[in-house]
Structures are given as structure tokens and as C-alpha cells.
Amino acid sequence: MDTSQLYDLRRRIHDWRNYSPEVVFSILDSIAKEATDKHSILESKIQKTLKAFAEQKLRQDENTMFPIQKYKKCIDKAHLVCLQILKVLNSSEPKQKSQQKGRVKSSYLFQSFKEQYSGYVERVPYLNAIADIILNNQWHQEIQSQLTEEKIKKVVIGIEKEIYEKNVQNGNTAALSYKMDMKSLCKFISNDKTGELTIRLFNGQLTFHQAAQLKSEDWISSEKKKEVQKIQQDALEAQQIGYYDQVMENVYQGVEGQTCKKCRQKTVYLQGELQTRRSDEPTTKFYKCIKCFDVFRTG
């Protein structure tokens, strides 16, 4: 998971009062699964927000969507996630594995391309950077077997050309836009831990033009999409559960002596009250019927 995604999860944890306990727990679970990169953790500062959330004392008067007691398991989960992140931060950098036999260093792939790839920005370093990421991946052997030198050159040249031509129209900012796009592309490919996304460039499932648009939805794995859908589904279910919990609470707190003016049944509850007249006169009270949901007022 990259820094921007961790930062988004950090923002959600910071605003935990706006979410149900189920959604907060799901967010913490996502952090536990994805926060494995030391650099991204430090850049997003997510450990500070998690620590603050885990160490807070829940007050009964806390302004939350749901009863404060239901958030206790989220606090316990946050403690575990903090410990996990601390282990990642304290771990030493793993030594890079030696290059596999028969694979070439990317710095030589585009060594003779300097004159051919001249323009408003120096392009060869970025060609080599993308090739380097692809060559030094830890993908499955079946995917690696498809990454011949000629195919890598074809893919890297194809997508770089699309990005270069896309930014020509930016005038004075063309070089800066190109560099930013190429860095984004490098990040997308680096985050593809299984290779299932990048290999689409090699088999034609993702065209060079599509990839050059750098849309995040084109670089999200099927597993991540399922995770996002689950979070959205959990949020929807939590909202529905919260609604029916509130209805049941209102039923138990039905106001004695009031009758619905529409359906004449006696289970109504006080929805609110306003001072619509002078301050020395009684307030106007608004009631809602549990059965037909009609709203009427008294006073």
C-alpha cells in the first residue's frame, strides 16, 4: 500500500466518530494487512494517529454515531495494529536478492537510446528506472518467464512514448508533468507485488494509452477491489443497523398519553421541540408515529 492510501486510512481513523464500530474495525484491519512498508508508514505518519486513537479513554458523553461501549473492541484492535507497525519500523532492511542468472541490468537496456530519445526532458533515466523495477521484481516464476528483454523494451518504450506525447501540450510545465507521471508509473508498478497488473501490459489487456492515463482503478488488484467493496458493504450495513437500532430505542421510549393524529395508534415518540412563541410560553413539541411515520405537533 502506498503513502497516499495509508494517509487516507489515517484520515478515516482520525474521524472515527463519524463511522460505525464495524467500519472502524474494518479500517483497522486494512491497515494491519497493508502497512508493511517502512517508508510509507513514516511518510503517512499513520502510527501517530493510531497511537492517539489506541491510548484515548472513551467517555460516556463522547459524541459518536453509536453507543460508546461498542467502540471498545476497536481500541483493542488499534493496540495490536500499533504493535505490528512498531515491529515493521524496528525491522532492518532486507538484503536485496542477487539478480537471477540470465537477467540483464536495466541500466544497459537503453544505453544506446540517448540521442534517439532527446526532447523537452531527459528520458533515458526514466526508461531505465521502469525497466529496473520490472527486472528486479519478486513475481511468480510463471510471470517472470514472459519478461524477455525484447518484450520489456517494447512495453517500456510504448508506455513512455504515450506519457511523453501526452505532456507535450503542457508547454513550460511539460518536463515537470512528465517527471511526475513517470514517478507515478514507477510507484504503480512497484506496488504490484504479484505482477498480475503489470503483466496486462505484456499481453495487451491494458493498452499503453490506457496505462499512460495513470488512473488508480487500472492499477488496483482484484483482491484490493474486493476489500474496498467489503468496506463499502460494511458501511451500508452499519448504517442500516444503526437506523433500526434507533427505531427500536424510540419504540421503547414511546411517549405516554399521545396518539397519532393520522392512524390513531398510541406508539409515538418525541422527535424534537422548538420555542416558536414567546419565551415565557411552552415550547412546541414534534412527535413522530412509529407505525405510519406521520409527524405532528402539540403546543
GROMACS .gro file of C-alpha atoms in nm:
model
  299
    1MET     CA    1   0.000   0.000   0.000
    2ASP     CA    2   0.147   0.340  -0.094
    3THR     CA    3   0.168   0.655   0.118
    4SER     CA    4  -0.148   0.816  -0.023
    5GLN     CA    5  -0.361   0.512   0.060
    6LEU     CA    6  -0.223   0.493   0.415
    7TYR     CA    7  -0.282   0.866   0.454
    8ASP     CA    8  -0.646   0.816   0.353
    9LEU     CA    9  -0.684   0.539   0.615
   10ARG     CA   10  -0.516   0.766   0.871
   11ARG     CA   11  -0.772   1.039   0.796
   12ARG     CA   12  -1.057   0.793   0.849
   13ILE     CA   13  -0.918   0.680   1.183
   14HIS     CA   14  -0.886   1.044   1.286
   15ASP     CA   15  -1.258   1.089   1.206
   16TRP     CA   16  -1.363   0.761   1.373
   17ARG     CA   17  -1.658   0.924   1.548
   18ASN     CA   18  -1.831   0.956   1.209
   19TYR     CA   19  -1.820   0.581   1.144
   20SER     CA   20  -1.985   0.277   1.298
   21PRO     CA   21  -1.774   0.039   1.513
   22GLU     CA   22  -1.789  -0.223   1.236
   23VAL     CA   23  -1.646   0.020   0.978
   24VAL     CA   24  -1.373   0.143   1.215
   25PHE     CA   25  -1.273  -0.218   1.287
   26SER     CA   26  -1.263  -0.291   0.912
   27ILE     CA   27  -1.037   0.013   0.853
   28LEU     CA   28  -0.800  -0.105   1.127
   29ASP     CA   29  -0.797  -0.450   0.969
   30SER     CA   30  -0.699  -0.297   0.633
   31ILE     CA   31  -0.412  -0.109   0.800
   32ALA     CA   32  -0.292  -0.430   0.968
   33LYS     CA   33  -0.283  -0.612   0.633
   34GLU     CA   34  -0.128  -0.339   0.419
   35ALA     CA   35   0.105  -0.135   0.645
   36THR     CA   36   0.416  -0.340   0.572
   37ASP     CA   37   0.640  -0.077   0.408
   38LYS     CA   38   0.854   0.125   0.648
   39HIS     CA   39   0.886   0.424   0.412
   40SER     CA   40   0.508   0.453   0.354
   41ILE     CA   41   0.438   0.426   0.728
   42LEU     CA   42   0.683   0.705   0.809
   43GLU     CA   43   0.563   0.929   0.527
   44SER     CA   44   0.193   0.893   0.613
   45LYS     CA   45   0.258   0.929   0.993
   46ILE     CA   46  -0.021   0.677   1.046
   47GLN     CA   47   0.148   0.534   1.357
   48LYS     CA   48   0.095   0.863   1.545
   49THR     CA   49  -0.277   0.873   1.468
   50LEU     CA   50  -0.317   0.506   1.561
   51LYS     CA   51  -0.132   0.556   1.889
   52ALA     CA   52  -0.353   0.852   1.980
   53PHE     CA   53  -0.665   0.650   1.899
   54ALA     CA   54  -0.546   0.345   2.094
   55GLU     CA   55  -0.447   0.541   2.405
   56GLN     CA   56  -0.758   0.756   2.440
   57LYS     CA   57  -1.011   0.696   2.716
   58LEU     CA   58  -1.367   0.657   2.591
   59ARG     CA   59  -1.606   0.891   2.772
   60GLN     CA   60  -1.977   0.826   2.811
   61ASP     CA   61  -2.052   1.175   2.676
   62GLU     CA   62  -1.840   1.117   2.361
   63ASN     CA   63  -2.024   1.247   2.053
   64THR     CA   64  -2.043   0.932   1.839
   65MET     CA   65  -2.293   0.774   1.598
   66PHE     CA   66  -2.330   0.461   1.813
   67PRO     CA   67  -2.309   0.376   2.186
   68ILE     CA   68  -1.953   0.438   2.301
   69GLN     CA   69  -1.920   0.089   2.455
   70LYS     CA   70  -1.936  -0.067   2.108
   71TYR     CA   71  -1.605   0.101   2.013
   72LYS     CA   72  -1.407  -0.081   2.284
   73LYS     CA   73  -1.310  -0.369   2.054
   74CYS     CA   74  -1.177  -0.110   1.806
   75ILE     CA   75  -0.947   0.031   2.075
   76ASP     CA   76  -0.820  -0.322   2.149
   77LYS     CA   77  -0.762  -0.380   1.776
   78ALA     CA   78  -0.574  -0.049   1.748
   79HIS     CA   79  -0.332  -0.162   2.023
   80LEU     CA   80  -0.249  -0.476   1.821
   81VAL     CA   81  -0.203  -0.281   1.498
   82CYS     CA   82   0.030  -0.035   1.676
   83LEU     CA   83   0.247  -0.324   1.792
   84GLN     CA   84   0.256  -0.467   1.440
   85ILE     CA   85   0.359  -0.133   1.288
   86LEU     CA   86   0.624  -0.090   1.558
   87LYS     CA   87   0.776  -0.424   1.453
   88VAL     CA   88   0.788  -0.307   1.090
   89LEU     CA   89   0.957   0.020   1.188
   90ASN     CA   90   1.214  -0.160   1.406
   91SER     CA   91   1.294  -0.425   1.148
   92SER     CA   92   1.613  -0.396   0.947
   93GLU     CA   93   1.604  -0.350   0.572
   94PRO     CA   94   1.615  -0.690   0.398
   95LYS     CA   95   1.913  -0.753   0.178
   96GLN     CA   96   1.836  -0.746  -0.190
   97LYS     CA   97   1.845  -1.081  -0.355
   98SER     CA   98   2.109  -1.128  -0.617
   99GLN     CA   99   1.992  -1.099  -0.973
  100GLN     CA  100   1.871  -1.416  -1.131
  101LYS     CA  101   2.105  -1.577  -1.376
  102GLY     CA  102   2.043  -1.474  -1.733
  103ARG     CA  103   1.870  -1.146  -1.646
  104VAL     CA  104   2.027  -0.818  -1.753
  105LYS     CA  105   2.068  -0.497  -1.560
  106SER     CA  106   1.824  -0.231  -1.673
  107SER     CA  107   2.092   0.036  -1.691
  108TYR     CA  108   2.216  -0.133  -2.010
  109LEU     CA  109   1.881  -0.181  -2.181
  110PHE     CA  110   1.857   0.179  -2.303
  111GLN     CA  111   2.226   0.270  -2.303
  112SER     CA  112   2.228   0.349  -2.677
  113PHE     CA  113   1.897   0.540  -2.675
  114LYS     CA  114   2.025   0.878  -2.555
  115GLU     CA  115   2.033   1.055  -2.893
  116GLN     CA  116   1.716   0.885  -3.015
  117TYR     CA  117   1.519   0.992  -2.706
  118SER     CA  118   1.601   1.363  -2.689
  119GLY     CA  119   1.333   1.624  -2.633
  120TYR     CA  120   1.197   1.864  -2.372
  121VAL     CA  121   1.320   1.635  -2.091
  122GLU     CA  122   1.590   1.374  -2.036
  123ARG     CA  123   1.401   1.050  -2.095
  124VAL     CA  124   1.657   0.769  -2.076
  125PRO     CA  125   1.687   0.767  -1.693
  126TYR     CA  126   1.313   0.710  -1.665
  127LEU     CA  127   1.319   0.436  -1.927
  128ASN     CA  128   1.589   0.263  -1.723
  129ALA     CA  129   1.402   0.320  -1.396
  130ILE     CA  130   1.087   0.142  -1.520
  131ALA     CA  131   1.290  -0.141  -1.671
  132ASP     CA  132   1.482  -0.176  -1.344
  133ILE     CA  133   1.160  -0.221  -1.143
  134ILE     CA  134   1.031  -0.485  -1.383
  135LEU     CA  135   1.362  -0.673  -1.396
  136ASN     CA  136   1.411  -0.680  -1.019
  137ASN     CA  137   1.061  -0.791  -0.927
  138GLN     CA  138   0.977  -1.082  -0.699
  139TRP     CA  139   0.684  -1.203  -0.908
  140HIS     CA  140   0.584  -1.562  -0.969
  141GLN     CA  141   0.815  -1.766  -1.192
  142GLU     CA  142   0.538  -1.811  -1.449
  143ILE     CA  143   0.512  -1.434  -1.496
  144GLN     CA  144   0.888  -1.381  -1.493
  145SER     CA  145   0.929  -1.632  -1.775
  146GLN     CA  146   0.732  -1.396  -2.003
  147LEU     CA  147   0.961  -1.099  -1.937
  148THR     CA  148   1.218  -1.127  -2.213
  149GLU     CA  149   1.449  -0.836  -2.288
  150GLU     CA  150   1.272  -0.753  -2.615
  151LYS     CA  151   0.927  -0.756  -2.455
  152ILE     CA  152   1.041  -0.534  -2.169
  153LYS     CA  153   1.189  -0.286  -2.417
  154LYS     CA  154   0.869  -0.283  -2.620
  155VAL     CA  155   0.644  -0.225  -2.319
  156VAL     CA  156   0.865   0.039  -2.155
  157ILE     CA  157   0.912   0.231  -2.482
  158GLY     CA  158   0.540   0.210  -2.564
  159ILE     CA  159   0.408   0.348  -2.237
  160GLU     CA  160   0.685   0.609  -2.202
  161LYS     CA  161   0.607   0.741  -2.550
  162GLU     CA  162   0.238   0.784  -2.459
  163ILE     CA  163   0.329   0.976  -2.143
  164TYR     CA  164   0.583   1.190  -2.329
  165GLU     CA  165   0.336   1.287  -2.604
  166LYS     CA  166   0.058   1.346  -2.352
  167ASN     CA  167   0.264   1.612  -2.175
  168VAL     CA  168   0.397   1.794  -2.485
  169GLN     CA  169   0.097   2.029  -2.478
  170ASN     CA  170   0.179   2.149  -2.125
  171GLY     CA  171   0.435   2.398  -2.256
  172ASN     CA  172   0.668   2.531  -1.988
  173THR     CA  173   0.547   2.272  -1.737
  174ALA     CA  174   0.583   1.978  -1.976
  175ALA     CA  175   0.907   1.849  -1.820
  176LEU     CA  176   0.768   1.869  -1.466
  177SER     CA  177   0.442   1.697  -1.566
  178TYR     CA  178   0.636   1.423  -1.745
  179LYS     CA  179   0.857   1.357  -1.442
  180MET     CA  180   0.557   1.340  -1.209
  181ASP     CA  181   0.375   1.097  -1.440
  182MET     CA  182   0.679   0.873  -1.475
  183LYS     CA  183   0.727   0.867  -1.097
  184SER     CA  184   0.360   0.773  -1.056
  185LEU     CA  185   0.404   0.492  -1.308
  186CYS     CA  186   0.710   0.363  -1.120
  187LYS     CA  187   0.508   0.364  -0.796
  188PHE     CA  188   0.218   0.173  -0.954
  189ILE     CA  189   0.449  -0.097  -1.089
  190SER     CA  190   0.644  -0.116  -0.761
  191ASN     CA  191   0.322  -0.165  -0.564
  192ASP     CA  192   0.218  -0.452  -0.792
  193LYS     CA  193   0.354  -0.723  -0.561
  194THR     CA  194   0.214  -1.017  -0.760
  195GLY     CA  195   0.269  -0.889  -1.114
  196GLU     CA  196  -0.094  -0.955  -1.214
  197LEU     CA  197  -0.144  -0.586  -1.306
  198THR     CA  198   0.180  -0.516  -1.491
  199ILE     CA  199   0.161  -0.836  -1.696
  200ARG     CA  200  -0.152  -0.694  -1.865
  201LEU     CA  201   0.078  -0.453  -2.049
  202PHE     CA  202   0.265  -0.750  -2.192
  203ASN     CA  203  -0.039  -0.949  -2.304
  204GLY     CA  204  -0.237  -0.650  -2.437
  205GLN     CA  205  -0.518  -0.649  -2.179
  206LEU     CA  206  -0.411  -0.295  -2.082
  207THR     CA  207  -0.308  -0.072  -2.373
  208PHE     CA  208  -0.019   0.172  -2.349
  209HIS     CA  209  -0.262   0.461  -2.394
  210GLN     CA  210  -0.479   0.341  -2.104
  211ALA     CA  211  -0.182   0.285  -1.878
  212ALA     CA  212  -0.047   0.634  -1.958
  213GLN     CA  213  -0.363   0.792  -1.813
  214LEU     CA  214  -0.239   0.665  -1.472
  215LYS     CA  215  -0.587   0.605  -1.331
  216SER     CA  216  -0.570   0.432  -0.994
  217GLU     CA  217  -0.859   0.199  -1.082
  218ASP     CA  218  -0.645   0.049  -1.361
  219TRP     CA  219  -0.376  -0.039  -1.106
  220ILE     CA  220  -0.588  -0.192  -0.827
  221SER     CA  221  -0.568  -0.568  -0.784
  222SER     CA  222  -0.879  -0.783  -0.776
  223GLU     CA  223  -0.808  -0.857  -0.408
  224LYS     CA  224  -0.795  -0.485  -0.327
  225LYS     CA  225  -1.120  -0.422  -0.518
  226LYS     CA  226  -1.292  -0.692  -0.312
  227GLU     CA  227  -1.157  -0.531   0.006
  228VAL     CA  228  -1.293  -0.188  -0.095
  229GLN     CA  229  -1.631  -0.340  -0.182
  230LYS     CA  230  -1.638  -0.513   0.158
  231ILE     CA  231  -1.569  -0.185   0.339
  232GLN     CA  232  -1.847  -0.015   0.142
  233GLN     CA  233  -2.086  -0.302   0.215
  234ASP     CA  234  -1.996  -0.297   0.585
  235ALA     CA  235  -2.061   0.077   0.597
  236LEU     CA  236  -2.401   0.033   0.430
  237GLU     CA  237  -2.500  -0.248   0.666
  238ALA     CA  238  -2.380  -0.047   0.965
  239GLN     CA  239  -2.600   0.246   0.861
  240GLN     CA  240  -2.900   0.015   0.831
  241ILE     CA  241  -2.828  -0.147   1.168
  242GLY     CA  242  -2.793   0.196   1.325
  243TYR     CA  243  -3.125   0.307   1.179
  244TYR     CA  244  -3.318   0.008   1.312
  245ASP     CA  245  -3.143   0.031   1.650
  246GLN     CA  246  -3.264   0.389   1.674
  247VAL     CA  247  -3.618   0.292   1.575
  248MET     CA  248  -3.627   0.023   1.845
  249GLU     CA  249  -3.492   0.267   2.100
  250ASN     CA  250  -3.765   0.513   2.002
  251VAL     CA  251  -4.028   0.240   2.041
  252TYR     CA  252  -3.912   0.171   2.395
  253GLN     CA  253  -3.916   0.542   2.469
  254GLY     CA  254  -4.268   0.596   2.336
  255VAL     CA  255  -4.446   0.898   2.487
  256GLU     CA  256  -4.739   0.813   2.710
  257GLY     CA  257  -5.065   0.993   2.654
  258GLN     CA  258  -5.003   1.092   2.290
  259THR     CA  259  -5.194   0.948   1.994
  260CYS     CA  260  -5.106   0.972   1.624
  261LYS     CA  261  -5.346   1.213   1.457
  262LYS     CA  262  -5.332   1.018   1.132
  263CYS     CA  263  -5.360   0.647   1.217
  264ARG     CA  264  -5.478   0.692   1.580
  265GLN     CA  265  -5.231   0.443   1.731
  266LYS     CA  266  -5.057   0.531   2.058
  267THR     CA  267  -4.690   0.446   1.994
  268VAL     CA  268  -4.528   0.779   1.914
  269TYR     CA  269  -4.204   0.938   2.025
  270LEU     CA  270  -4.077   1.290   2.075
  271GLN     CA  271  -3.874   1.395   1.773
  272GLY     CA  272  -3.788   1.747   1.890
  273GLU     CA  273  -3.915   2.071   2.028
  274LEU     CA  274  -3.883   2.438   1.933
  275GLN     CA  275  -3.957   2.769   2.101
  276THR     CA  276  -4.198   2.905   1.839
  277ARG     CA  277  -4.365   3.159   2.066
  278ARG     CA  278  -4.267   3.390   2.345
  279SER     CA  279  -4.003   3.265   2.588
  280ASP     CA  280  -4.247   3.255   2.880
  281GLU     CA  281  -4.482   3.018   2.692
  282PRO     CA  282  -4.445   2.637   2.648
  283THR     CA  283  -4.237   2.501   2.362
  284THR     CA  284  -4.393   2.340   2.052
  285LYS     CA  285  -4.324   1.965   2.057
  286PHE     CA  286  -4.299   1.750   1.744
  287TYR     CA  287  -4.395   1.381   1.761
  288LYS     CA  288  -4.342   1.103   1.508
  289CYS     CA  289  -4.555   0.792   1.473
  290ILE     CA  290  -4.374   0.454   1.482
  291LYS     CA  291  -4.632   0.294   1.254
  292CYS     CA  292  -4.711   0.546   0.976
  293PHE     CA  293  -4.417   0.788   1.038
  294ASP     CA  294  -4.651   1.086   1.035
  295VAL     CA  295  -4.515   1.393   1.217
  296PHE     CA  296  -4.746   1.616   1.417
  297ARG     CA  297  -4.700   1.883   1.678
  298THR     CA  298  -4.862   1.994   2.001
  299GLY     CA  299  -4.847   2.316   2.193
   0.00000   0.00000   0.00000
